Amino acid sequence: MPGTDAMRRLTVQGDDRPLWSGHDRFQDALAALVLRAVARHGAALAAYVPDFGAGVERTLSALRSLPDGPVTVIHGDLVPPNIHVDAAGRPVAVLDFGFCTTAGDPAFEAAVTAAIWDMYGPYAEEHTEELTRLFAHEFGYARATLTAYQAAYALATHDVFGADDGDGHFRWCVRQLRRNAVFRA
């Protein structure tokens, strides 16, 4: 489903302005969101993530260099509880729009889904790796594109539930950034 102008006017969780405000490309809008999130509480992340400033710059550069592509509806929170299935296991509905619902690059949706499908399980890192590999192969996305979007998601959402290591999502973002190939290149 194509992204619409109305979708471009939506805000995303943790931010107070429409994501696309002042931007014509999703990648540039996302880079601006990352900058706003880092300005809010980046110092808290920097205390836990080595070479934080350089990693932010590498992520921003990667986002800005991504090619234009299709702009579709993105959900931004595709996890098992948000996908309802019928008795045969076929998806029939998606719930809980709003966390990061906007118009955007479908590769962002794939990247985020791969990273958050099993955020807190004992095999979360392995599942992220396998889903990222699978989505790159099945959908033809460049691995570096998915990795850049995963770093951007961690940077943009690190403080939505709490801005220190007392929050599980914050700790998850720290782990993501510490192992993200674009961020720590």
Coordinates of N, CA and C in Angstrom, one line a residue:
M1 N 0.9 -1.2 0.0 CA 0.0 0.0 0.0 C 0.9 1.2 0.0
P2 N 0.7 2.1 -0.9 CA 1.5 3.3 -1.0 C 1.3 4.2 0.2
G3 N 2.4 4.9 0.6 CA 2.4 5.9 1.7 C 1.7 7.1 1.1
T4 N 0.9 7.8 1.9 CA 0.1 8.9 1.5 C 0.6 10.2 2.1
D5 N 0.2 11.3 1.6 CA 0.5 12.6 2.2 C 0.1 12.7 3.7
A6 N -1.1 12.2 4.0 CA -1.6 12.2 5.3 C -0.7 11.4 6.3
M7 N -0.1 10.3 5.8 CA 0.8 9.5 6.6 C 2.1 10.2 6.8
R8 N 2.5 11.0 5.9 CA 3.7 11.8 6.0 C 3.6 12.9 7.1
R9 N 2.3 13.2 7.5 CA 2.1 14.2 8.5 C 2.0 13.6 9.9
L10 N 2.2 12.3 10.0 CA 2.1 11.6 11.3 C 3.4 11.8 12.1
T11 N 3.3 11.8 13.4 CA 4.4 11.8 14.3 C 4.7 10.4 14.6
V12 N 5.9 10.1 15.1 CA 6.3 8.8 15.6 C 6.6 8.8 17.1
Q13 N 6.5 7.7 17.7 CA 6.7 7.7 19.2 C 7.9 8.4 19.6
G14 N 7.8 9.2 20.7 CA 8.9 9.9 21.2 C 9.3 11.2 20.6
D15 N 8.5 11.6 19.5 CA 8.8 12.8 18.9 C 7.6 13.7 18.8
D16 N 7.8 15.0 18.7 CA 6.7 16.0 18.8 C 6.3 16.6 17.4
R17 N 6.9 16.2 16.3 CA 6.6 16.8 15.0 C 6.4 15.7 14.0
P18 N 5.7 16.0 12.9 CA 5.6 15.0 11.9 C 6.9 14.6 11.3
L19 N 7.1 13.3 11.2 CA 8.4 12.7 10.8 C 8.9 13.4 9.5
W20 N 8.1 13.6 8.5 CA 8.5 14.1 7.2 C 8.6 15.6 7.1
S21 N 8.3 16.3 8.2 CA 8.3 17.8 8.2 C 9.6 18.3 7.7
G22 N 9.6 19.0 6.6 CA 10.8 19.6 6.0 C 11.6 18.7 5.2
H23 N 11.1 17.5 4.9 CA 11.9 16.5 4.1 C 11.1 15.9 3.0
D24 N 11.8 15.6 1.9 CA 11.2 14.9 0.8 C 11.5 13.4 0.7
R25 N 12.5 13.0 1.4 CA 12.9 11.6 1.4 C 12.8 11.0 2.8
F26 N 12.3 9.8 2.9 CA 12.2 9.1 4.2 C 13.6 9.0 4.9
Q27 N 14.6 8.7 4.1 CA 15.9 8.5 4.7 C 16.4 9.8 5.4
D28 N 16.1 10.9 4.8 CA 16.5 12.2 5.4 C 15.6 12.6 6.6
A29 N 14.4 12.2 6.5 CA 13.5 12.5 7.7 C 13.9 11.6 8.8
L30 N 14.3 10.4 8.6 CA 14.7 9.5 9.6 C 16.0 10.0 10.2
A31 N 16.9 10.5 9.4 CA 18.2 11.0 9.9 C 17.9 12.2 10.9
A32 N 17.0 13.0 10.5 CA 16.6 14.2 11.4 C 16.0 13.7 12.7
L33 N 15.2 12.6 12.6 CA 14.6 12.1 13.8 C 15.7 11.5 14.7
V34 N 16.7 10.9 14.2 CA 17.9 10.4 14.9 C 18.6 11.5 15.6
L35 N 18.8 12.6 14.9 CA 19.5 13.8 15.5 C 18.7 14.3 16.7
R36 N 17.4 14.4 16.5 CA 16.5 14.9 17.6 C 16.6 14.0 18.9
A37 N 16.5 12.7 18.6 CA 16.6 11.7 19.7 C 17.9 11.8 20.4
V38 N 19.0 11.9 19.7 CA 20.4 12.0 20.2 C 20.5 13.3 21.0
A39 N 19.9 14.3 20.6 CA 20.0 15.6 21.3 C 19.2 15.5 22.6
R40 N 18.2 14.7 22.7 CA 17.4 14.6 23.9 C 18.2 13.8 25.0
H41 N 18.6 12.6 24.7 CA 19.2 11.8 25.7 C 20.4 11.0 25.2
G42 N 21.1 11.5 24.2 CA 22.2 10.8 23.6 C 23.4 10.6 24.6
A43 N 23.5 11.5 25.5 CA 24.6 11.4 26.5 C 24.4 10.1 27.4
A44 N 23.1 9.8 27.6 CA 22.8 8.5 28.4 C 23.3 7.3 27.6
L45 N 23.1 7.3 26.3 CA 23.5 6.2 25.5 C 25.1 6.2 25.4
A46 N 25.6 7.4 25.2 CA 27.1 7.5 25.1 C 27.8 6.9 26.3
A47 N 27.2 6.9 27.5 CA 27.8 6.3 28.6 C 28.0 4.8 28.5
Y48 N 27.2 4.1 27.6 CA 27.2 2.7 27.5 C 27.7 2.2 26.2
V49 N 27.8 3.1 25.2 CA 28.2 2.6 23.9 C 29.5 3.3 23.5
P50 N 30.5 2.5 23.3 CA 31.8 3.1 22.9 C 31.8 3.8 21.6
D51 N 32.6 4.8 21.5 CA 32.7 5.6 20.2 C 31.4 6.1 19.7
F52 N 30.5 6.5 20.6 CA 29.1 6.9 20.3 C 29.0 8.0 19.2
G53 N 29.7 9.1 19.4 CA 29.6 10.2 18.4 C 30.0 9.7 17.0
A54 N 31.0 9.0 16.9 CA 31.4 8.5 15.5 C 30.4 7.5 15.0
G55 N 29.8 6.7 15.8 CA 28.8 5.8 15.4 C 27.5 6.5 14.9
V56 N 27.2 7.5 15.6 CA 26.0 8.3 15.2 C 26.3 8.9 13.8
E57 N 27.5 9.5 13.6 CA 27.9 10.1 12.3 C 27.9 9.0 11.2
R58 N 28.4 7.8 11.5 CA 28.4 6.7 10.5 C 26.9 6.4 10.1
T59 N 26.1 6.3 11.1 CA 24.7 6.0 10.9 C 24.0 7.0 10.0
L60 N 24.2 8.3 10.4 CA 23.6 9.4 9.6 C 24.1 9.4 8.2
S61 N 25.4 9.2 8.0 CA 25.9 9.1 6.7 C 25.3 8.0 5.9
A62 N 25.2 6.8 6.5 CA 24.6 5.7 5.8 C 23.2 5.9 5.4
L63 N 22.4 6.5 6.3 CA 21.0 6.8 6.0 C 20.9 7.8 4.8
R64 N 21.7 8.8 4.9 CA 21.6 9.9 3.8 C 22.1 9.3 2.5
S65 N 22.9 8.3 2.5 CA 23.4 7.8 1.2 C 22.5 6.7 0.6
L66 N 21.5 6.3 1.3 CA 20.6 5.2 0.8 C 19.8 5.8 -0.4
P67 N 19.6 4.9 -1.4 CA 18.9 5.4 -2.6 C 17.4 5.6 -2.3
D68 N 16.8 6.4 -3.1 CA 15.4 6.5 -3.1 C 14.7 5.2 -3.5
G69 N 13.6 4.9 -3.0 CA 12.9 3.7 -3.3 C 11.4 3.9 -3.1
P70 N 10.7 2.8 -3.1 CA 9.2 3.0 -2.9 C 8.9 3.6 -1.5
V71 N 7.8 4.3 -1.4 CA 7.3 4.8 -0.1 C 6.0 4.1 0.1
T72 N 5.9 3.3 1.1 CA 4.7 2.5 1.5 C 4.3 2.8 2.9
V73 N 3.2 2.2 3.3 CA 2.8 2.2 4.7 C 3.9 1.4 5.5
I74 N 4.3 1.9 6.6 CA 5.2 1.1 7.5 C 4.5 1.1 8.9
H75 N 4.6 0.0 9.6 CA 4.0 -0.1 10.9 C 5.0 0.2 12.0
G76 N 6.2 -0.4 11.9 CA 7.3 -0.1 12.8 C 7.2 -0.8 14.1
D77 N 6.3 -1.8 14.3 CA 6.2 -2.5 15.5 C 5.6 -3.9 15.2
L78 N 6.1 -4.6 14.1 CA 5.5 -5.9 13.8 C 6.2 -6.9 14.6
V79 N 5.5 -7.3 15.7 CA 5.9 -8.4 16.6 C 4.8 -9.3 16.7
P80 N 5.0 -10.6 17.2 CA 4.0 -11.6 17.2 C 2.6 -11.1 17.8
P81 N 2.6 -10.4 19.0 CA 1.3 -10.0 19.5 C 0.5 -9.0 18.7
N82 N 1.2 -8.3 17.7 CA 0.5 -7.4 16.9 C 0.1 -8.0 15.5
I83 N 0.3 -9.2 15.3 CA -0.1 -9.9 14.1 C -1.1 -11.0 14.5
H84 N -2.3 -10.9 14.1 CA -3.3 -11.9 14.4 C -3.4 -12.9 13.2
V85 N -3.5 -14.1 13.5 CA -3.6 -15.2 12.5 C -4.9 -16.0 12.7
D86 N -5.3 -16.6 11.6 CA -6.5 -17.5 11.7 C -6.0 -18.9 12.2
A87 N -7.0 -19.8 12.2 CA -6.7 -21.2 12.7 C -5.7 -21.9 11.9
A88 N -5.5 -21.5 10.7 CA -4.5 -22.1 9.8 C -3.1 -21.4 9.9
G89 N -3.0 -20.4 10.7 CA -1.8 -19.7 10.9 C -1.5 -18.6 9.9
R90 N -2.5 -18.2 9.1 CA -2.3 -17.2 8.1 C -2.6 -15.8 8.7
P91 N -1.8 -14.8 8.5 CA -2.1 -13.5 9.0 C -3.4 -12.9 8.5
V92 N -4.2 -12.4 9.4 CA -5.5 -11.8 9.0 C -5.6 -10.4 9.4
A93 N -4.8 -9.9 10.4 CA -4.9 -8.5 10.8 C -3.6 -8.1 11.5
V94 N -3.4 -6.8 11.4 CA -2.2 -6.2 12.1 C -2.8 -5.2 13.1
L95 N -2.4 -5.2 14.3 CA -2.9 -4.3 15.3 C -1.8 -3.3 15.8
D96 N -2.2 -2.4 16.6 CA -1.3 -1.5 17.4 C -0.5 -0.6 16.5
F97 N -1.2 0.1 15.6 CA -0.5 1.1 14.8 C -0.2 2.3 15.7
G98 N 0.8 3.0 15.4 CA 1.1 4.2 16.1 C 2.5 4.4 16.6
F99 N 3.2 3.3 17.0 CA 4.6 3.5 17.5 C 5.5 4.1 16.5
C100 N 5.5 3.6 15.3 CA 6.3 4.2 14.2 C 5.6 4.1 12.9
T101 N 4.3 4.3 12.9 CA 3.5 4.2 11.7 C 3.6 5.5 11.0
T102 N 4.0 5.3 9.7 CA 4.2 6.5 8.8 C 4.3 6.0 7.4
A103 N 4.6 6.8 6.5 CA 5.0 6.5 5.1 C 6.5 6.3 5.1
G104 N 7.0 5.2 4.5 CA 8.4 5.1 4.5 C 8.9 3.9 3.6
D105 N 10.2 3.7 3.7 CA 10.8 2.6 3.0 C 10.5 1.3 3.5
P106 N 9.9 0.3 2.7 CA 9.6 -1.0 3.2 C 10.8 -1.7 3.7
A107 N 12.0 -1.4 3.3 CA 13.2 -2.0 3.9 C 13.4 -1.7 5.3
F108 N 12.9 -0.5 5.7 CA 12.9 -0.1 7.2 C 12.0 -1.0 7.9
E109 N 10.9 -1.3 7.4 CA 9.9 -2.3 8.1 C 10.6 -3.6 8.3
A110 N 11.2 -4.1 7.2 CA 11.9 -5.4 7.3 C 13.0 -5.4 8.3
A111 N 13.8 -4.3 8.3 CA 15.0 -4.2 9.2 C 14.5 -4.2 10.7
V112 N 13.5 -3.4 11.0 CA 13.0 -3.2 12.3 C 12.3 -4.5 12.8
T113 N 11.5 -5.1 11.9 CA 10.9 -6.4 12.3 C 11.9 -7.5 12.6
A114 N 13.0 -7.6 11.8 CA 14.0 -8.5 12.1 C 14.7 -8.3 13.5
A115 N 14.8 -7.0 13.8 CA 15.5 -6.7 15.1 C 14.6 -6.9 16.3
I116 N 13.3 -6.6 16.1 CA 12.4 -6.6 17.3 C 11.5 -7.8 17.5
W117 N 11.6 -8.7 16.5 CA 10.7 -9.9 16.5 C 10.9 -10.7 17.9
D118 N 12.1 -10.8 18.3 CA 12.4 -11.5 19.6 C 13.4 -10.6 20.3
M119 N 12.9 -9.5 20.9 CA 13.8 -8.5 21.5 C 14.5 -9.0 22.8
Y120 N 13.8 -9.7 23.6 CA 14.3 -10.0 24.9 C 14.5 -11.5 25.2
G121 N 14.3 -12.4 24.2 CA 14.5 -13.8 24.4 C 16.0 -14.2 24.5
P122 N 16.2 -15.4 24.9 CA 17.6 -15.8 25.1 C 18.4 -16.0 23.8
Y123 N 17.6 -16.0 22.7 CA 18.3 -16.2 21.3 C 18.0 -14.9 20.5
A124 N 17.7 -13.8 21.1 CA 17.4 -12.6 20.4 C 18.4 -12.2 19.4
E125 N 19.7 -12.2 19.7 CA 20.7 -11.9 18.8 C 20.8 -12.8 17.6
E126 N 20.6 -14.1 17.8 CA 20.6 -15.1 16.7 C 19.4 -14.9 15.8
H127 N 18.3 -14.6 16.5 CA 17.0 -14.4 15.7 C 17.1 -13.1 14.8
T128 N 17.7 -12.1 15.4 CA 17.9 -10.9 14.6 C 18.8 -11.1 13.4
E129 N 19.9 -11.8 13.6 CA 20.8 -12.1 12.6 C 20.1 -13.0 11.5
E130 N 19.4 -14.0 11.9 CA 18.8 -14.9 10.9 C 17.7 -14.2 10.1
L131 N 16.9 -13.4 10.8 CA 15.8 -12.7 10.1 C 16.3 -11.6 9.2
T132 N 17.4 -10.9 9.6 CA 18.0 -9.9 8.7 C 18.5 -10.6 7.5
R133 N 19.2 -11.7 7.6 CA 19.8 -12.4 6.5 C 18.6 -12.9 5.6
L134 N 17.6 -13.4 6.2 CA 16.5 -13.9 5.4 C 15.8 -12.8 4.6
F135 N 15.5 -11.7 5.3 CA 14.8 -10.6 4.6 C 15.7 -10.0 3.5
A136 N 17.0 -9.9 3.8 CA 17.9 -9.4 2.7 C 17.8 -10.3 1.5
H137 N 17.8 -11.6 1.7 CA 17.8 -12.6 0.6 C 16.4 -12.6 -0.1
E138 N 15.3 -12.7 0.7 CA 14.0 -12.9 0.1 C 13.5 -11.6 -0.6
F139 N 13.8 -10.5 0.0 CA 13.2 -9.2 -0.6 C 14.2 -8.4 -1.4
G140 N 15.5 -8.9 -1.4 CA 16.5 -8.3 -2.3 C 17.0 -7.0 -1.7
Y141 N 16.9 -6.8 -0.4 CA 17.5 -5.6 0.3 C 19.0 -5.8 0.5
A142 N 19.7 -4.7 0.4 CA 21.1 -4.8 0.7 C 21.2 -4.9 2.2
R143 N 22.1 -5.8 2.7 CA 22.3 -6.0 4.1 C 22.7 -4.7 4.8
A144 N 23.5 -3.9 4.2 CA 23.9 -2.6 4.8 C 22.7 -1.7 5.0
T145 N 21.8 -1.7 4.1 CA 20.6 -0.9 4.2 C 19.8 -1.3 5.5
L146 N 19.6 -2.6 5.6 CA 18.9 -3.1 6.8 C 19.6 -2.8 8.1
T147 N 20.9 -3.0 8.1 CA 21.8 -2.7 9.3 C 21.7 -1.2 9.6
A148 N 21.8 -0.3 8.6 CA 21.7 1.1 8.8 C 20.3 1.5 9.5
Y149 N 19.2 0.9 9.0 CA 17.9 1.1 9.5 C 17.8 0.6 11.0
Q150 N 18.4 -0.5 11.3 CA 18.4 -1.0 12.6 C 19.1 -0.1 13.6
A151 N 20.3 0.4 13.2 CA 21.0 1.4 14.0 C 20.1 2.6 14.2
A152 N 19.5 3.1 13.1 CA 18.7 4.3 13.3 C 17.5 4.1 14.2
Y153 N 16.9 2.9 14.1 CA 15.8 2.6 15.0 C 16.2 2.6 16.5
A154 N 17.4 2.0 16.8 CA 17.9 2.0 18.1 C 18.2 3.4 18.6
L155 N 18.8 4.2 17.8 CA 19.1 5.6 18.2 C 17.8 6.4 18.3
A156 N 16.8 6.2 17.5 CA 15.6 7.1 17.5 C 14.7 6.7 18.6
T157 N 14.7 5.4 19.1 CA 13.7 5.0 20.1 C 14.3 4.7 21.4
H158 N 15.6 4.9 21.6 CA 16.3 4.5 22.9 C 15.6 5.1 24.1
D159 N 15.0 6.2 24.0 CA 14.5 6.9 25.2 C 12.9 6.9 25.3
V160 N 12.2 6.1 24.5 CA 10.8 6.2 24.5 C 10.1 5.7 25.8
F161 N 10.8 4.8 26.5 CA 10.2 4.2 27.7 C 11.0 4.6 28.9
G162 N 12.2 5.0 28.8 CA 13.1 5.4 29.8 C 14.5 5.8 29.3
A163 N 15.2 6.7 29.9 CA 16.4 7.2 29.4 C 17.6 6.7 30.1
D164 N 17.6 5.5 30.7 CA 18.7 5.0 31.4 C 18.6 3.4 31.4
D165 N 19.7 2.8 31.9 CA 19.7 1.3 31.9 C 18.8 0.6 32.8
G166 N 17.9 1.4 33.5 CA 16.8 0.8 34.3 C 15.7 0.3 33.4
D167 N 15.7 0.7 32.1 CA 14.6 0.4 31.2 C 15.1 -0.7 30.2
G168 N 14.2 -1.7 30.0 CA 14.6 -2.8 29.1 C 14.8 -2.4 27.7
H169 N 14.0 -1.5 27.2 CA 14.2 -1.1 25.8 C 15.5 -0.3 25.6
F170 N 15.8 0.5 26.6 CA 17.1 1.3 26.5 C 18.2 0.3 26.5
R171 N 18.2 -0.7 27.3 CA 19.3 -1.7 27.3 C 19.3 -2.5 26.0
W172 N 18.1 -2.8 25.4 CA 18.1 -3.4 24.1 C 18.8 -2.6 23.1
C173 N 18.5 -1.3 23.1 CA 19.1 -0.3 22.1 C 20.6 -0.3 22.3
V174 N 21.1 -0.3 23.5 CA 22.5 -0.3 23.7 C 23.1 -1.6 23.1
R175 N 22.5 -2.8 23.3 CA 23.0 -4.0 22.8 C 23.0 -3.9 21.2
Q176 N 22.0 -3.4 20.7 CA 21.9 -3.3 19.2 C 23.0 -2.4 18.7
L177 N 23.3 -1.3 19.3 CA 24.3 -0.4 18.8 C 25.7 -1.0 19.0
R178 N 25.9 -1.7 20.1 CA 27.3 -2.3 20.3 C 27.6 -3.3 19.3
R179 N 26.6 -4.0 18.7 CA 26.9 -5.0 17.7 C 26.6 -4.6 16.2
N180 N 26.0 -3.5 16.0 CA 25.6 -3.1 14.7 C 26.8 -2.7 13.8
A181 N 26.9 -3.4 12.7 CA 28.1 -3.2 11.8 C 28.2 -1.8 11.2
V182 N 27.1 -1.1 10.9 CA 27.1 0.3 10.4 C 27.6 1.2 11.5
F183 N 27.0 1.0 12.7 CA 27.3 1.9 13.8 C 28.7 1.9 14.3
R184 N 29.3 0.7 14.3 CA 30.6 0.5 14.9 C 31.7 0.3 13.8
A185 N 31.3 0.5 12.6 CA 32.3 0.2 11.4 C 33.6 0.7 11.7

